[in-house]
């Protein structure tokens, strides 16, 4: 992960404690017990790199604050990254290429089932998820619930895309807190407008 030069490149134990929502002694104990990687300054103070803190927080399912994500990835990387989740590989790739060409400085990631999506969301923390509902593994409805009920995914905006014709589908996903609902076949220009509105 690249450092963001405009942010601190390391944190003290006290700063770690504040970011994790614990008392200072707890952060010190994590470091002393080798749960959290750190190093000592010449003055004997602990210092932690943002990347190491993010990995530790992920392993403990601790919410990663926006300022820490920005310190690791850069503000634009977090806000301008999209994960496309669709098991139709052809459509997934078409959407990925179209968005990459039409939206500047956009990080595009692809997943082809619910399990891969969960792994990539935890690793990449995309700002927006384009989610097909009819997925192998974890279905899209369940994935919507997980995204909105857990802080570890960073609470991305969700755009649902589906070929399902059931009239209740749209109201069901709206109840799950999605930002936008689109039916297939997709109008890619409308999708770009929607994404730009979110960004």
PDB file of C-alpha atoms in Angstrom:
ATOM      1  CA  UNK A   1       0.000   0.000   0.000  1.00  0.00           C
ATOM      2  CA  UNK A   2       1.454   3.380  -0.888  1.00  0.00           C
ATOM      3  CA  UNK A   3       1.870   6.029   1.757  1.00  0.00           C
ATOM      4  CA  UNK A   4      -0.061   9.248   1.263  1.00  0.00           C
ATOM      5  CA  UNK A   5       2.572  11.949   1.593  1.00  0.00           C
ATOM      6  CA  UNK A   6       0.014  14.457   2.898  1.00  0.00           C
ATOM      7  CA  UNK A   7      -0.829  12.307   5.924  1.00  0.00           C
ATOM      8  CA  UNK A   8       1.269  11.127   8.894  1.00  0.00           C
ATOM      9  CA  UNK A   9       3.388   8.156   7.911  1.00  0.00           C
ATOM     10  CA  UNK A  10       3.243   6.654  11.413  1.00  0.00           C
ATOM     11  CA  UNK A  11       1.151   6.752  14.570  1.00  0.00           C
ATOM     12  CA  UNK A  12       1.984   6.832  18.267  1.00  0.00           C
ATOM     13  CA  UNK A  13       0.399   4.326  20.663  1.00  0.00           C
ATOM     14  CA  UNK A  14      -1.987   7.062  21.824  1.00  0.00           C
ATOM     15  CA  UNK A  15      -3.053   7.795  18.234  1.00  0.00           C
ATOM     16  CA  UNK A  16      -3.525   4.070  17.635  1.00  0.00           C
ATOM     17  CA  UNK A  17      -5.721   3.882  20.729  1.00  0.00           C
ATOM     18  CA  UNK A  18      -7.898   6.777  19.530  1.00  0.00           C
ATOM     19  CA  UNK A  19      -8.290   5.301  16.042  1.00  0.00           C
ATOM     20  CA  UNK A  20      -9.267   1.923  17.505  1.00  0.00           C
ATOM     21  CA  UNK A  21     -11.533   3.336  20.204  1.00  0.00           C
ATOM     22  CA  UNK A  22      -9.579   1.893  23.139  1.00  0.00           C
ATOM     23  CA  UNK A  23      -7.504   3.263  26.007  1.00  0.00           C
ATOM     24  CA  UNK A  24      -3.808   3.952  25.530  1.00  0.00           C
ATOM     25  CA  UNK A  25      -2.717   0.984  27.661  1.00  0.00           C
ATOM     26  CA  UNK A  26      -4.636  -1.438  25.461  1.00  0.00           C
ATOM     27  CA  UNK A  27      -2.766  -0.228  22.371  1.00  0.00           C
ATOM     28  CA  UNK A  28       0.540  -0.547  24.241  1.00  0.00           C
ATOM     29  CA  UNK A  29      -0.375  -4.095  25.283  1.00  0.00           C
ATOM     30  CA  UNK A  30      -1.173  -5.021  21.672  1.00  0.00           C
ATOM     31  CA  UNK A  31       2.282  -3.818  20.667  1.00  0.00           C
ATOM     32  CA  UNK A  32       4.158  -5.421  23.594  1.00  0.00           C
ATOM     33  CA  UNK A  33       2.405  -8.760  22.996  1.00  0.00           C
ATOM     34  CA  UNK A  34       3.361  -8.643  19.296  1.00  0.00           C
ATOM     35  CA  UNK A  35      -0.239  -8.500  18.103  1.00  0.00           C
ATOM     36  CA  UNK A  36       0.405  -5.147  16.420  1.00  0.00           C
ATOM     37  CA  UNK A  37       3.652  -4.518  14.547  1.00  0.00           C
ATOM     38  CA  UNK A  38       5.527  -1.431  15.759  1.00  0.00           C
ATOM     39  CA  UNK A  39       9.016  -0.061  16.261  1.00  0.00           C
ATOM     40  CA  UNK A  40      10.724   2.074  18.898  1.00  0.00           C
ATOM     41  CA  UNK A  41      11.980   5.609  18.366  1.00  0.00           C
ATOM     42  CA  UNK A  42      15.381   6.596  19.820  1.00  0.00           C
ATOM     43  CA  UNK A  43      13.394   8.110  22.701  1.00  0.00           C
ATOM     44  CA  UNK A  44      11.714   4.769  23.441  1.00  0.00           C
ATOM     45  CA  UNK A  45       8.286   5.628  22.015  1.00  0.00           C
ATOM     46  CA  UNK A  46       6.247   3.178  19.948  1.00  0.00           C
ATOM     47  CA  UNK A  47       5.434   4.054  16.342  1.00  0.00           C
ATOM     48  CA  UNK A  48       3.083   2.160  14.004  1.00  0.00           C
ATOM     49  CA  UNK A  49       2.844   2.426  10.213  1.00  0.00           C
ATOM     50  CA  UNK A  50      -0.678   2.984   8.846  1.00  0.00           C
ATOM     51  CA  UNK A  51      -0.483  -0.170   6.695  1.00  0.00           C
ATOM     52  CA  UNK A  52       0.308  -2.341   9.723  1.00  0.00           C
ATOM     53  CA  UNK A  53      -2.495  -0.751  11.719  1.00  0.00           C
ATOM     54  CA  UNK A  54      -5.004  -1.395   8.909  1.00  0.00           C
ATOM     55  CA  UNK A  55      -4.021  -5.077   8.717  1.00  0.00           C
ATOM     56  CA  UNK A  56      -4.338  -5.405  12.499  1.00  0.00           C
ATOM     57  CA  UNK A  57      -7.749  -3.704  12.547  1.00  0.00           C
ATOM     58  CA  UNK A  58      -9.005  -5.932   9.743  1.00  0.00           C
ATOM     59  CA  UNK A  59      -7.938  -9.027  11.687  1.00  0.00           C
ATOM     60  CA  UNK A  60      -9.879  -7.781  14.740  1.00  0.00           C
ATOM     61  CA  UNK A  61     -12.933  -6.576  12.740  1.00  0.00           C
ATOM     62  CA  UNK A  62     -12.371  -3.036  14.021  1.00  0.00           C
ATOM     63  CA  UNK A  63     -13.854  -0.262  11.882  1.00  0.00           C
ATOM     64  CA  UNK A  64     -11.156   1.481   9.837  1.00  0.00           C
ATOM     65  CA  UNK A  65     -11.678   5.266   9.985  1.00  0.00           C
ATOM     66  CA  UNK A  66     -11.620   7.263   6.759  1.00  0.00           C
ATOM     67  CA  UNK A  67      -8.494   9.173   7.841  1.00  0.00           C
ATOM     68  CA  UNK A  68      -6.562   5.919   8.279  1.00  0.00           C
ATOM     69  CA  UNK A  69      -7.725   4.536   4.935  1.00  0.00           C
ATOM     70  CA  UNK A  70      -6.683   7.816   3.322  1.00  0.00           C
ATOM     71  CA  UNK A  71      -3.263   7.633   5.019  1.00  0.00           C
ATOM     72  CA  UNK A  72      -2.719   4.224   3.427  1.00  0.00           C
ATOM     73  CA  UNK A  73      -4.350   4.506   0.050  1.00  0.00           C
ATOM     74  CA  UNK A  74      -4.817   8.220  -0.548  1.00  0.00           C
ATOM     75  CA  UNK A  75      -8.179   9.984  -0.386  1.00  0.00           C
ATOM     76  CA  UNK A  76      -8.916   9.671  -4.091  1.00  0.00           C
ATOM     77  CA  UNK A  77      -8.163   5.939  -4.101  1.00  0.00           C
ATOM     78  CA  UNK A  78     -10.787   5.249  -1.454  1.00  0.00           C
ATOM     79  CA  UNK A  79     -13.463   7.546  -2.823  1.00  0.00           C
ATOM     80  CA  UNK A  80     -12.899   6.700  -6.499  1.00  0.00           C
ATOM     81  CA  UNK A  81     -12.737   2.907  -6.409  1.00  0.00           C
ATOM     82  CA  UNK A  82     -15.448   0.494  -7.519  1.00  0.00           C
ATOM     83  CA  UNK A  83     -15.976  -3.225  -7.099  1.00  0.00           C
ATOM     84  CA  UNK A  84     -18.118  -4.914  -9.771  1.00  0.00           C
ATOM     85  CA  UNK A  85     -19.732  -8.122  -8.511  1.00  0.00           C
ATOM     86  CA  UNK A  86     -21.351 -10.216 -11.265  1.00  0.00           C
ATOM     87  CA  UNK A  87     -20.854 -13.872 -12.219  1.00  0.00           C
ATOM     88  CA  UNK A  88     -21.475 -13.003 -15.894  1.00  0.00           C
ATOM     89  CA  UNK A  89     -17.805 -12.562 -16.773  1.00  0.00           C
ATOM     90  CA  UNK A  90     -18.527 -10.977 -20.130  1.00  0.00           C
ATOM     91  CA  UNK A  91     -20.812  -8.308 -18.694  1.00  0.00           C
ATOM     92  CA  UNK A  92     -18.510  -7.765 -15.718  1.00  0.00           C
ATOM     93  CA  UNK A  93     -15.571  -7.061 -18.038  1.00  0.00           C
ATOM     94  CA  UNK A  94     -17.608  -4.839 -20.381  1.00  0.00           C
ATOM     95  CA  UNK A  95     -18.766  -2.723 -17.425  1.00  0.00           C
ATOM     96  CA  UNK A  96     -15.225  -2.558 -16.005  1.00  0.00           C
ATOM     97  CA  UNK A  97     -13.732  -1.380 -19.310  1.00  0.00           C
ATOM     98  CA  UNK A  98     -16.519   1.125 -19.950  1.00  0.00           C
ATOM     99  CA  UNK A  99     -16.227   2.707 -16.496  1.00  0.00           C
ATOM    100  CA  UNK A 100     -12.426   2.846 -16.700  1.00  0.00           C
ATOM    101  CA  UNK A 101     -12.655   4.770 -19.971  1.00  0.00           C
ATOM    102  CA  UNK A 102     -15.494   7.101 -18.988  1.00  0.00           C
ATOM    103  CA  UNK A 103     -14.518   8.030 -15.401  1.00  0.00           C
ATOM    104  CA  UNK A 104     -11.059   9.473 -14.731  1.00  0.00           C
ATOM    105  CA  UNK A 105      -8.814   8.149 -11.957  1.00  0.00           C
ATOM    106  CA  UNK A 106     -11.172   5.293 -11.144  1.00  0.00           C
ATOM    107  CA  UNK A 107      -9.887   2.133  -9.475  1.00  0.00           C
ATOM    108  CA  UNK A 108     -11.936  -0.815 -10.790  1.00  0.00           C
ATOM    109  CA  UNK A 109     -11.954  -4.261  -9.167  1.00  0.00           C
ATOM    110  CA  UNK A 110     -13.914  -7.329 -10.270  1.00  0.00           C
ATOM    111  CA  UNK A 111     -15.457 -10.242  -8.371  1.00  0.00           C
ATOM    112  CA  UNK A 112     -17.442 -13.116  -9.865  1.00  0.00           C
ATOM    113  CA  UNK A 113     -19.157 -14.539  -6.779  1.00  0.00           C
ATOM    114  CA  UNK A 114     -20.197 -13.464  -3.304  1.00  0.00           C
ATOM    115  CA  UNK A 115     -17.228 -14.995  -1.495  1.00  0.00           C
ATOM    116  CA  UNK A 116     -14.695 -13.283  -3.763  1.00  0.00           C
ATOM    117  CA  UNK A 117     -16.639 -10.045  -3.321  1.00  0.00           C
ATOM    118  CA  UNK A 118     -16.420 -10.247   0.463  1.00  0.00           C
ATOM    119  CA  UNK A 119     -12.683 -10.849   0.326  1.00  0.00           C
ATOM    120  CA  UNK A 120     -12.046  -7.961  -2.082  1.00  0.00           C
ATOM    121  CA  UNK A 121     -14.243  -5.552  -0.113  1.00  0.00           C
ATOM    122  CA  UNK A 122     -12.252  -6.264   3.030  1.00  0.00           C
ATOM    123  CA  UNK A 123      -8.927  -5.935   1.212  1.00  0.00           C
ATOM    124  CA  UNK A 124      -9.624  -3.005  -1.129  1.00  0.00           C
ATOM    125  CA  UNK A 125     -12.364  -1.069   0.743  1.00  0.00           C
ATOM    126  CA  UNK A 126     -14.009   0.249  -2.441  1.00  0.00           C
ATOM    127  CA  UNK A 127     -16.152   3.363  -2.229  1.00  0.00           C
ATOM    128  CA  UNK A 128     -18.872   1.868  -4.472  1.00  0.00           C
ATOM    129  CA  UNK A 129     -20.064  -1.702  -5.061  1.00  0.00           C
ATOM    130  CA  UNK A 130     -21.985  -2.626  -8.230  1.00  0.00           C
ATOM    131  CA  UNK A 131     -23.786  -5.781  -7.167  1.00  0.00           C
ATOM    132  CA  UNK A 132     -25.698  -8.399  -9.134  1.00  0.00           C
ATOM    133  CA  UNK A 133     -28.329 -10.081  -6.958  1.00  0.00           C
ATOM    134  CA  UNK A 134     -28.268 -13.524  -8.567  1.00  0.00           C
ATOM    135  CA  UNK A 135     -24.838 -14.800  -7.508  1.00  0.00           C
ATOM    136  CA  UNK A 136     -23.333 -18.219  -6.812  1.00  0.00           C
ATOM    137  CA  UNK A 137     -22.189 -18.730  -3.239  1.00  0.00           C
ATOM    138  CA  UNK A 138     -23.546 -15.859  -1.135  1.00  0.00           C
ATOM    139  CA  UNK A 139     -26.581 -14.329  -2.823  1.00  0.00           C
ATOM    140  CA  UNK A 140     -26.812 -10.597  -3.467  1.00  0.00           C
ATOM    141  CA  UNK A 141     -29.505  -9.960  -0.859  1.00  0.00           C
ATOM    142  CA  UNK A 142     -27.356 -11.551   1.838  1.00  0.00           C
ATOM    143  CA  UNK A 143     -24.330  -9.598   0.651  1.00  0.00           C
ATOM    144  CA  UNK A 144     -26.307  -6.324   0.907  1.00  0.00           C
ATOM    145  CA  UNK A 145     -27.173  -7.179   4.506  1.00  0.00           C
ATOM    146  CA  UNK A 146     -23.563  -7.991   5.353  1.00  0.00           C
ATOM    147  CA  UNK A 147     -22.200  -4.829   3.760  1.00  0.00           C
ATOM    148  CA  UNK A 148     -24.595  -2.588   5.678  1.00  0.00           C
ATOM    149  CA  UNK A 149     -24.411  -4.433   8.995  1.00  0.00           C
ATOM    150  CA  UNK A 150     -20.612  -4.580   9.279  1.00  0.00           C
ATOM    151  CA  UNK A 151     -18.130  -1.733   9.578  1.00  0.00           C
ATOM    152  CA  UNK A 152     -15.242  -3.797   8.193  1.00  0.00           C
ATOM    153  CA  UNK A 153     -16.303  -3.154   4.582  1.00  0.00           C
ATOM    154  CA  UNK A 154     -16.146   0.625   5.040  1.00  0.00           C
ATOM    155  CA  UNK A 155     -19.875   1.201   4.299  1.00  0.00           C
ATOM    156  CA  UNK A 156     -19.580   1.564   0.490  1.00  0.00           C
ATOM    157  CA  UNK A 157     -22.414   2.880  -1.657  1.00  0.00           C
ATOM    158  CA  UNK A 158     -24.302  -0.015  -3.283  1.00  0.00           C
ATOM    159  CA  UNK A 159     -25.697  -0.045  -6.826  1.00  0.00           C
ATOM    160  CA  UNK A 160     -27.804  -3.165  -7.389  1.00  0.00           C
ATOM    161  CA  UNK A 161     -28.101  -4.558 -10.915  1.00  0.00           C
ATOM    162  CA  UNK A 162     -30.400  -7.477 -11.711  1.00  0.00           C
ATOM    163  CA  UNK A 163     -32.280  -9.384 -14.390  1.00  0.00           C
ATOM    164  CA  UNK A 164     -34.785 -10.642 -11.792  1.00  0.00           C
ATOM    165  CA  UNK A 165     -38.315  -9.707 -12.828  1.00  0.00           C
ATOM    166  CA  UNK A 166     -40.036 -10.059  -9.453  1.00  0.00           C
ATOM    167  CA  UNK A 167     -41.777  -6.753  -8.629  1.00  0.00           C
ATOM    168  CA  UNK A 168     -40.866  -7.117  -4.962  1.00  0.00           C
ATOM    169  CA  UNK A 169     -37.119  -7.179  -5.647  1.00  0.00           C
ATOM    170  CA  UNK A 170     -36.677  -3.395  -5.826  1.00  0.00           C
ATOM    171  CA  UNK A 171     -38.574  -2.703  -2.603  1.00  0.00           C
ATOM    172  CA  UNK A 172     -36.681  -5.522  -0.873  1.00  0.00           C
ATOM    173  CA  UNK A 173     -33.241  -4.154  -1.773  1.00  0.00           C
ATOM    174  CA  UNK A 174     -34.319  -0.606  -0.892  1.00  0.00           C
ATOM    175  CA  UNK A 175     -35.166  -1.887   2.585  1.00  0.00           C
ATOM    176  CA  UNK A 176     -31.604  -3.252   2.734  1.00  0.00           C
ATOM    177  CA  UNK A 177     -30.197   0.252   2.231  1.00  0.00           C
ATOM    178  CA  UNK A 178     -28.943   0.196  -1.366  1.00  0.00           C
ATOM    179  CA  UNK A 179     -28.226   3.538  -3.053  1.00  0.00           C
ATOM    180  CA  UNK A 180     -29.542   2.679  -6.521  1.00  0.00           C
ATOM    181  CA  UNK A 181     -31.468  -0.107  -8.276  1.00  0.00           C
ATOM    182  CA  UNK A 182     -30.975  -0.847 -12.005  1.00  0.00           C
ATOM    183  CA  UNK A 183     -32.456  -3.545 -14.194  1.00  0.00           C
ATOM    184  CA  UNK A 184     -30.585  -5.470 -16.872  1.00  0.00           C
ATOM    185  CA  UNK A 185     -29.884  -4.963 -19.705  1.00  0.00           C
ATOM    186  CA  UNK A 186     -27.849  -2.105 -18.306  1.00  0.00           C
ATOM    187  CA  UNK A 187     -27.796   1.375 -19.776  1.00  0.00           C
ATOM    188  CA  UNK A 188     -24.086   2.037 -19.298  1.00  0.00           C
ATOM    189  CA  UNK A 189     -24.406   5.800 -19.792  1.00  0.00           C
ATOM    190  CA  UNK A 190     -26.995   5.925 -16.981  1.00  0.00           C
ATOM    191  CA  UNK A 191     -24.683   3.831 -14.816  1.00  0.00           C
ATOM    192  CA  UNK A 192     -21.857   6.347 -15.362  1.00  0.00           C
ATOM    193  CA  UNK A 193     -24.181   9.233 -14.434  1.00  0.00           C
ATOM    194  CA  UNK A 194     -25.241   7.392 -11.270  1.00  0.00           C
ATOM    195  CA  UNK A 195     -21.640   6.724 -10.261  1.00  0.00           C
ATOM    196  CA  UNK A 196     -20.603  10.325 -10.920  1.00  0.00           C
ATOM    197  CA  UNK A 197     -23.507  11.449  -8.743  1.00  0.00           C
ATOM    198  CA  UNK A 198     -22.259   9.278  -5.890  1.00  0.00           C
ATOM    199  CA  UNK A 199     -18.632  10.354  -6.362  1.00  0.00           C
TER     200      UNK A 199
END
